[in-house]
mmCIF file of C-alpha atoms in Angstrom:
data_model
loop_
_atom_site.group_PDB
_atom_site.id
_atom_site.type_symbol
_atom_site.label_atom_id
_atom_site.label_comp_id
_atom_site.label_asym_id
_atom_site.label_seq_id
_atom_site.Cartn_x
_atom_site.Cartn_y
_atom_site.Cartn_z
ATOM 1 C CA UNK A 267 52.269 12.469 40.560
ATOM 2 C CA UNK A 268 55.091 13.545 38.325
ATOM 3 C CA UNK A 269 57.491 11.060 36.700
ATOM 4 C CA UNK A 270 60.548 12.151 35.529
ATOM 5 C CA UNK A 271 63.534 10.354 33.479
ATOM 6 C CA UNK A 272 67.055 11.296 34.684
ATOM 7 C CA UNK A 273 70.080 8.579 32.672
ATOM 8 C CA UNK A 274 67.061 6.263 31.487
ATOM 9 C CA UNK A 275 66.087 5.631 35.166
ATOM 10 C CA UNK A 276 62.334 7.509 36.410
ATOM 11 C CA UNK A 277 61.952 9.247 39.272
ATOM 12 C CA UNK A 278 58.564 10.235 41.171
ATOM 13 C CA UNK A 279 58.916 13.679 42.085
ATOM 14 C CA UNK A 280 55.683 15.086 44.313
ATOM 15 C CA UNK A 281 54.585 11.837 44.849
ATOM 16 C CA UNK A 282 51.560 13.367 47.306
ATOM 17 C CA UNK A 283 49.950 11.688 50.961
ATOM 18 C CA UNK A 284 50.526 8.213 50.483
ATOM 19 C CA UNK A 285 50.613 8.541 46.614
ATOM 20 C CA UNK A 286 46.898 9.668 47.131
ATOM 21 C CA UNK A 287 44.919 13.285 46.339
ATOM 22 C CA UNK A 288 43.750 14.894 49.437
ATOM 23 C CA UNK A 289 40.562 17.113 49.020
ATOM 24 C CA UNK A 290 40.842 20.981 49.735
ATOM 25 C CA UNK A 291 37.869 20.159 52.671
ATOM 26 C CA UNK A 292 39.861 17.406 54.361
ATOM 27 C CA UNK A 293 43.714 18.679 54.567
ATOM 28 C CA UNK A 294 43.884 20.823 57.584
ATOM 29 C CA UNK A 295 47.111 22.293 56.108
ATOM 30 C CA UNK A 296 46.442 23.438 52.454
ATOM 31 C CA UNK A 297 46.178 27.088 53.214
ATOM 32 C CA UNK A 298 49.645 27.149 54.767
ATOM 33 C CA UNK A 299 51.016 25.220 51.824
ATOM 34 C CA UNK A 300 49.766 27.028 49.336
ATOM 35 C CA UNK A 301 49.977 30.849 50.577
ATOM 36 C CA UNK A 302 53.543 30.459 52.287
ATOM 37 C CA UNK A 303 53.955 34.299 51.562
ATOM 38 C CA UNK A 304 51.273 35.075 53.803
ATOM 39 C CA UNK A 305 51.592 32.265 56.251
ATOM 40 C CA UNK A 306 55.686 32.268 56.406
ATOM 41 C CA UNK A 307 55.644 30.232 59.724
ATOM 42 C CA UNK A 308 53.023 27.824 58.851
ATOM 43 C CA UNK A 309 50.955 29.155 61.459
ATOM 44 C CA UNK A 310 47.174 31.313 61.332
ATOM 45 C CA UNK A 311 45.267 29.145 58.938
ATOM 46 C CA UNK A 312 41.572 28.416 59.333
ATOM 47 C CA UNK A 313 42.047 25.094 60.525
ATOM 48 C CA UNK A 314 44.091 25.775 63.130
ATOM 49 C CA UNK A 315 42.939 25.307 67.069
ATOM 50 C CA UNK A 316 41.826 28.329 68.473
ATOM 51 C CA UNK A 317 40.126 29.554 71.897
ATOM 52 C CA UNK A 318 37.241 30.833 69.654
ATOM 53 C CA UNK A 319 36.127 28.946 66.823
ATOM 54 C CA UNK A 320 35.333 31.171 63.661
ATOM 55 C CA UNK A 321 32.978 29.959 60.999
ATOM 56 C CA UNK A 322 34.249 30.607 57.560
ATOM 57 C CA UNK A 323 32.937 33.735 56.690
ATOM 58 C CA UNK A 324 34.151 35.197 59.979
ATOM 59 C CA UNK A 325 37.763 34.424 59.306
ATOM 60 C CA UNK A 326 37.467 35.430 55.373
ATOM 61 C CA UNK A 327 36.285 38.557 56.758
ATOM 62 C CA UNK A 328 38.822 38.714 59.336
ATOM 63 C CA UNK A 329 41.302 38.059 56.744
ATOM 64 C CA UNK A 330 40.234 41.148 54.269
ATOM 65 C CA UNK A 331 39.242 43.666 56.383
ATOM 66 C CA UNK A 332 42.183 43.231 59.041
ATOM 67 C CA UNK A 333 44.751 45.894 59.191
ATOM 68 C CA UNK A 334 47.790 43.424 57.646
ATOM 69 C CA UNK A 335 46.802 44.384 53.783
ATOM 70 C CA UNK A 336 48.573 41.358 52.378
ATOM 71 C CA UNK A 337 45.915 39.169 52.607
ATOM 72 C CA UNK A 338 43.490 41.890 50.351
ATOM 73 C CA UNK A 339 46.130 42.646 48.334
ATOM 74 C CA UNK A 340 46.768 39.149 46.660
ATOM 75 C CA UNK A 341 44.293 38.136 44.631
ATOM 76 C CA UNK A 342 44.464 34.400 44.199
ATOM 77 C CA UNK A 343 43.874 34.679 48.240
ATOM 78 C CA UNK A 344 40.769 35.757 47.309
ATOM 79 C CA UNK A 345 39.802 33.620 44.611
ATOM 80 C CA UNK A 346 40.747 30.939 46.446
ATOM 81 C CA UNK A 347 38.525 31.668 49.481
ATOM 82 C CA UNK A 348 35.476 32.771 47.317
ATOM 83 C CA UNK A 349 36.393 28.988 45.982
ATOM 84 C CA UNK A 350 36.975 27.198 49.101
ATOM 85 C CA UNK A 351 33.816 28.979 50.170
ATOM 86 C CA UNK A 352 31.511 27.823 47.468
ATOM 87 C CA UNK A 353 32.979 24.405 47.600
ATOM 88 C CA UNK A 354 31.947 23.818 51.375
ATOM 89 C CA UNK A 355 28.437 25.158 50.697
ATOM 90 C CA UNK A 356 27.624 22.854 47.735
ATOM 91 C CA UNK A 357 29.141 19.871 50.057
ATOM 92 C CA UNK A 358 26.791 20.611 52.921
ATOM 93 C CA UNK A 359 24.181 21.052 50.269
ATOM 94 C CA UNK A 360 24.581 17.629 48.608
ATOM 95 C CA UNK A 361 24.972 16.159 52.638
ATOM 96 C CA UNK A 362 21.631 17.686 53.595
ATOM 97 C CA UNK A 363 19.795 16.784 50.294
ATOM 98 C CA UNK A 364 20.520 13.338 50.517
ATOM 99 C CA UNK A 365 20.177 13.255 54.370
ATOM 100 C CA UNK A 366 16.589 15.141 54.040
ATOM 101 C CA UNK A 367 15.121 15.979 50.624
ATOM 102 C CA UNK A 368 15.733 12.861 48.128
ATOM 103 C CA UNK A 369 13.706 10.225 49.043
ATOM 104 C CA UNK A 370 16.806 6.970 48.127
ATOM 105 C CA UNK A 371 18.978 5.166 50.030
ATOM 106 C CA UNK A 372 22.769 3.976 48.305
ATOM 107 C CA UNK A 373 20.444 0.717 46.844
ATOM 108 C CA UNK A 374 18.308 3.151 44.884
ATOM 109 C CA UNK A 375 20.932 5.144 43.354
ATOM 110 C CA UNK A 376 22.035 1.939 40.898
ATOM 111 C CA UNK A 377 18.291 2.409 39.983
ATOM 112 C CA UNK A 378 17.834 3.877 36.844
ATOM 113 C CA UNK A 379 14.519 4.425 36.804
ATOM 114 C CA UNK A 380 14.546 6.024 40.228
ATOM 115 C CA UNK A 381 17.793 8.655 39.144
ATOM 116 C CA UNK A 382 15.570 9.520 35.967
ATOM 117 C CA UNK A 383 12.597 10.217 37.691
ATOM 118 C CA UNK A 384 14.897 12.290 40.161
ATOM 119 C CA UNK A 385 16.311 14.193 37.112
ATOM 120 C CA UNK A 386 13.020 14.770 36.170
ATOM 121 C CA UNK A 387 11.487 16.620 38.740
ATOM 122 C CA UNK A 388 15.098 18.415 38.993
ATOM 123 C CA UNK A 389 15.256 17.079 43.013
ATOM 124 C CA UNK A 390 19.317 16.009 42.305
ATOM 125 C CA UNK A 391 20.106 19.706 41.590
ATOM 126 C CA UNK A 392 17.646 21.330 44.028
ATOM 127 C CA UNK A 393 20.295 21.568 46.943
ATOM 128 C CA UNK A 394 22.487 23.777 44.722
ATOM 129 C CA UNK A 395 19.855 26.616 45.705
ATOM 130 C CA UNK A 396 22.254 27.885 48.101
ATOM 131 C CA UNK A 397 25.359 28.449 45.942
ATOM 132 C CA UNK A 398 25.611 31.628 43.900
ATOM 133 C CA UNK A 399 25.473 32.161 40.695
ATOM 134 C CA UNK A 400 23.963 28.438 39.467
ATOM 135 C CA UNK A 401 21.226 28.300 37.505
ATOM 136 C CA UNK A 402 19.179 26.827 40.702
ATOM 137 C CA UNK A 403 20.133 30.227 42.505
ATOM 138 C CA UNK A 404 19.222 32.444 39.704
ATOM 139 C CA UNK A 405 15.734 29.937 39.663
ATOM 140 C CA UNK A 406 15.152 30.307 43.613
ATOM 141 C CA UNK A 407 15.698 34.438 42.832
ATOM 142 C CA UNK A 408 13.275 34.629 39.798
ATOM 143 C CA UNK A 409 10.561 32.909 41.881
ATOM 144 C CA UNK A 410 11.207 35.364 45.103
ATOM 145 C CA UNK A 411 10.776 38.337 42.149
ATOM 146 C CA UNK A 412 7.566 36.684 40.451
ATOM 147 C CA UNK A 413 6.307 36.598 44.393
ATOM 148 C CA UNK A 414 6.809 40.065 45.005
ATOM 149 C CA UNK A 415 5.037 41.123 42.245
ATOM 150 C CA UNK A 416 2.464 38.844 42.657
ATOM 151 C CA UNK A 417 2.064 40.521 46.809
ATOM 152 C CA UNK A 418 3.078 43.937 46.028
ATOM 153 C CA UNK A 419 2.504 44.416 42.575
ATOM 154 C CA UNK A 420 4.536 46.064 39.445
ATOM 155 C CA UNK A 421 7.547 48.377 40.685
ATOM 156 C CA UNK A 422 7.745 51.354 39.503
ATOM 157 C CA UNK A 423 11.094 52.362 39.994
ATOM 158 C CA UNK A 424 14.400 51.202 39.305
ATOM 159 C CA UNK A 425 17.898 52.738 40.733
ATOM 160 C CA UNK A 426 20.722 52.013 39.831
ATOM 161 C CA UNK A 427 23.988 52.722 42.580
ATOM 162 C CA UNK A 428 27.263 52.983 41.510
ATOM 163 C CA UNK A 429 30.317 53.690 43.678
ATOM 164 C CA UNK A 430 31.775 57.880 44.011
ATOM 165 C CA UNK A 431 34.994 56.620 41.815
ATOM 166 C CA UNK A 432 36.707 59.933 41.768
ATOM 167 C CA UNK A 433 34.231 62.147 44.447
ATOM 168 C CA UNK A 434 34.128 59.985 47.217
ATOM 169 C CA UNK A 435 37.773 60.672 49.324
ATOM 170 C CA UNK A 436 37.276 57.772 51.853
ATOM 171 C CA UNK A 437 37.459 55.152 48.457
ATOM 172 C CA UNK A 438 40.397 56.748 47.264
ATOM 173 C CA UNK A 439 41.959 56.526 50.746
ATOM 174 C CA UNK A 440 41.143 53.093 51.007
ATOM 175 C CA UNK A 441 43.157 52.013 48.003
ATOM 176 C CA UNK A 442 45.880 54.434 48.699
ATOM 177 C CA UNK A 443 46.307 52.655 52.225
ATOM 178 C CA UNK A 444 46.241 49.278 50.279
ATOM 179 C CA UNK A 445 49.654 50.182 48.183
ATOM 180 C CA UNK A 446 51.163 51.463 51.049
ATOM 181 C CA UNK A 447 51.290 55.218 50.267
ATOM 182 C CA UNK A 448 49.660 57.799 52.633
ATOM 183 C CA UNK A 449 46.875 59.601 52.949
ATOM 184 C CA UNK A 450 46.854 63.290 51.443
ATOM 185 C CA UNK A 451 44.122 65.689 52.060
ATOM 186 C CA UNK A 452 43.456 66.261 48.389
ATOM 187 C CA UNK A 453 44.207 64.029 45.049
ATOM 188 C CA UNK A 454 44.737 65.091 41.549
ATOM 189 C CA UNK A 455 42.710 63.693 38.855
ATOM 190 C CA UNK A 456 45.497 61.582 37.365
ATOM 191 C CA UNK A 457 46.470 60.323 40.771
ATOM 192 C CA UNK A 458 42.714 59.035 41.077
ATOM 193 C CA UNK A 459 42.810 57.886 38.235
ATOM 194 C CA UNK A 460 46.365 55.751 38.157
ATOM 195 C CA UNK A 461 45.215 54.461 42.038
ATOM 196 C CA UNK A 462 41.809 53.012 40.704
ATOM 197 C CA UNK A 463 43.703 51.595 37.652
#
């Protein structure tokens, strides 16, 4: 809520739902509201009632790969998706670890004892396995490495890939399609070089 003072008298400008905070997970309209550039009618959001419902990585994907470019072009679209994203997987992770895994009811929680011993054995942060990048993630991955080593022994290999920057003329097309220029048979080098800049 924002207050401001106009001739000594305050006035509540944005005053939000009810003078309340709505969650990103539980307002059906946020991704109209906050992307009206790429939803000028309002309409086309996730939420929205369909014949077919998507799951949410079908409609990010949807949304990036589609042939409208605006929505891969801007990227606080995609930061907030990647967000949105990892904020619904740590939900239904904290849902399904106190449905299944921790072993308390709401009583228990005001137990100290009971949270410590929790903490202890690292059970609160266990359902955080799923989300990338945590340190619980990076945990889950080290044990799937030790257990490959452990079944299939030392490798004895490593490659490394990397992406044809400048060789490979279906990436440059790609982001020359993505500014809105067309597609020429051949590129200089500083044309390359200016498009993957």
């Amino acid at each position: 809520m924002i207050f401001l003072v106009f001739d000594k008298e305050p006035y509540v400008v944005a005053p939000a739902e009810k003078c309340k905070l709505s969650s990103l997970l539980t307002d059906k309209t946020i991704e109209a509201l906050a992307f009206p550039h790429l939803f000028p009618d309002g309409q086309g959001s996730y939420d929205e009632e369909r014949e077919t419902n998507l799951k949410w990585k079908e409609y990010c994907k949807a949304r990036l790969f589609s042939s409208d470019s605006r929505f891969a072009a801007d990227s606080s679209y995609i930061f907030y998706l990647q967000y949105l994203g990892d904020l619904k997987q740590v939900y239904s992770g904290i849902n399904i670890a106190f449905r299944k895994k921790l072993p308390m009811n709401a009583k228990q929680s005001f137990d100290e004892m009971q949270m410590k011993f929790l903490m202890n054995k690292d059970m609160i942060y266990r359902h955080l396995q799923s989300v990338r990048g945590s340190p619980q993630y990076w945990h889950q991955r080290l044990k799937d490495l030790f257990g490959m080593t452990r079944q299939l022994g030392f490798p004895t290999f490593f490659i490394t890939l990397s992406c044809v920057d400048l060789r490979g003329k279906e990436f440059i097309d790609t982001f020359v399609r993505h500014t809105g220029l067309t597609v020429k048979e051949s590129y200089t080098f500083e044309e390359k070089t200016k498009l993957l800049r």
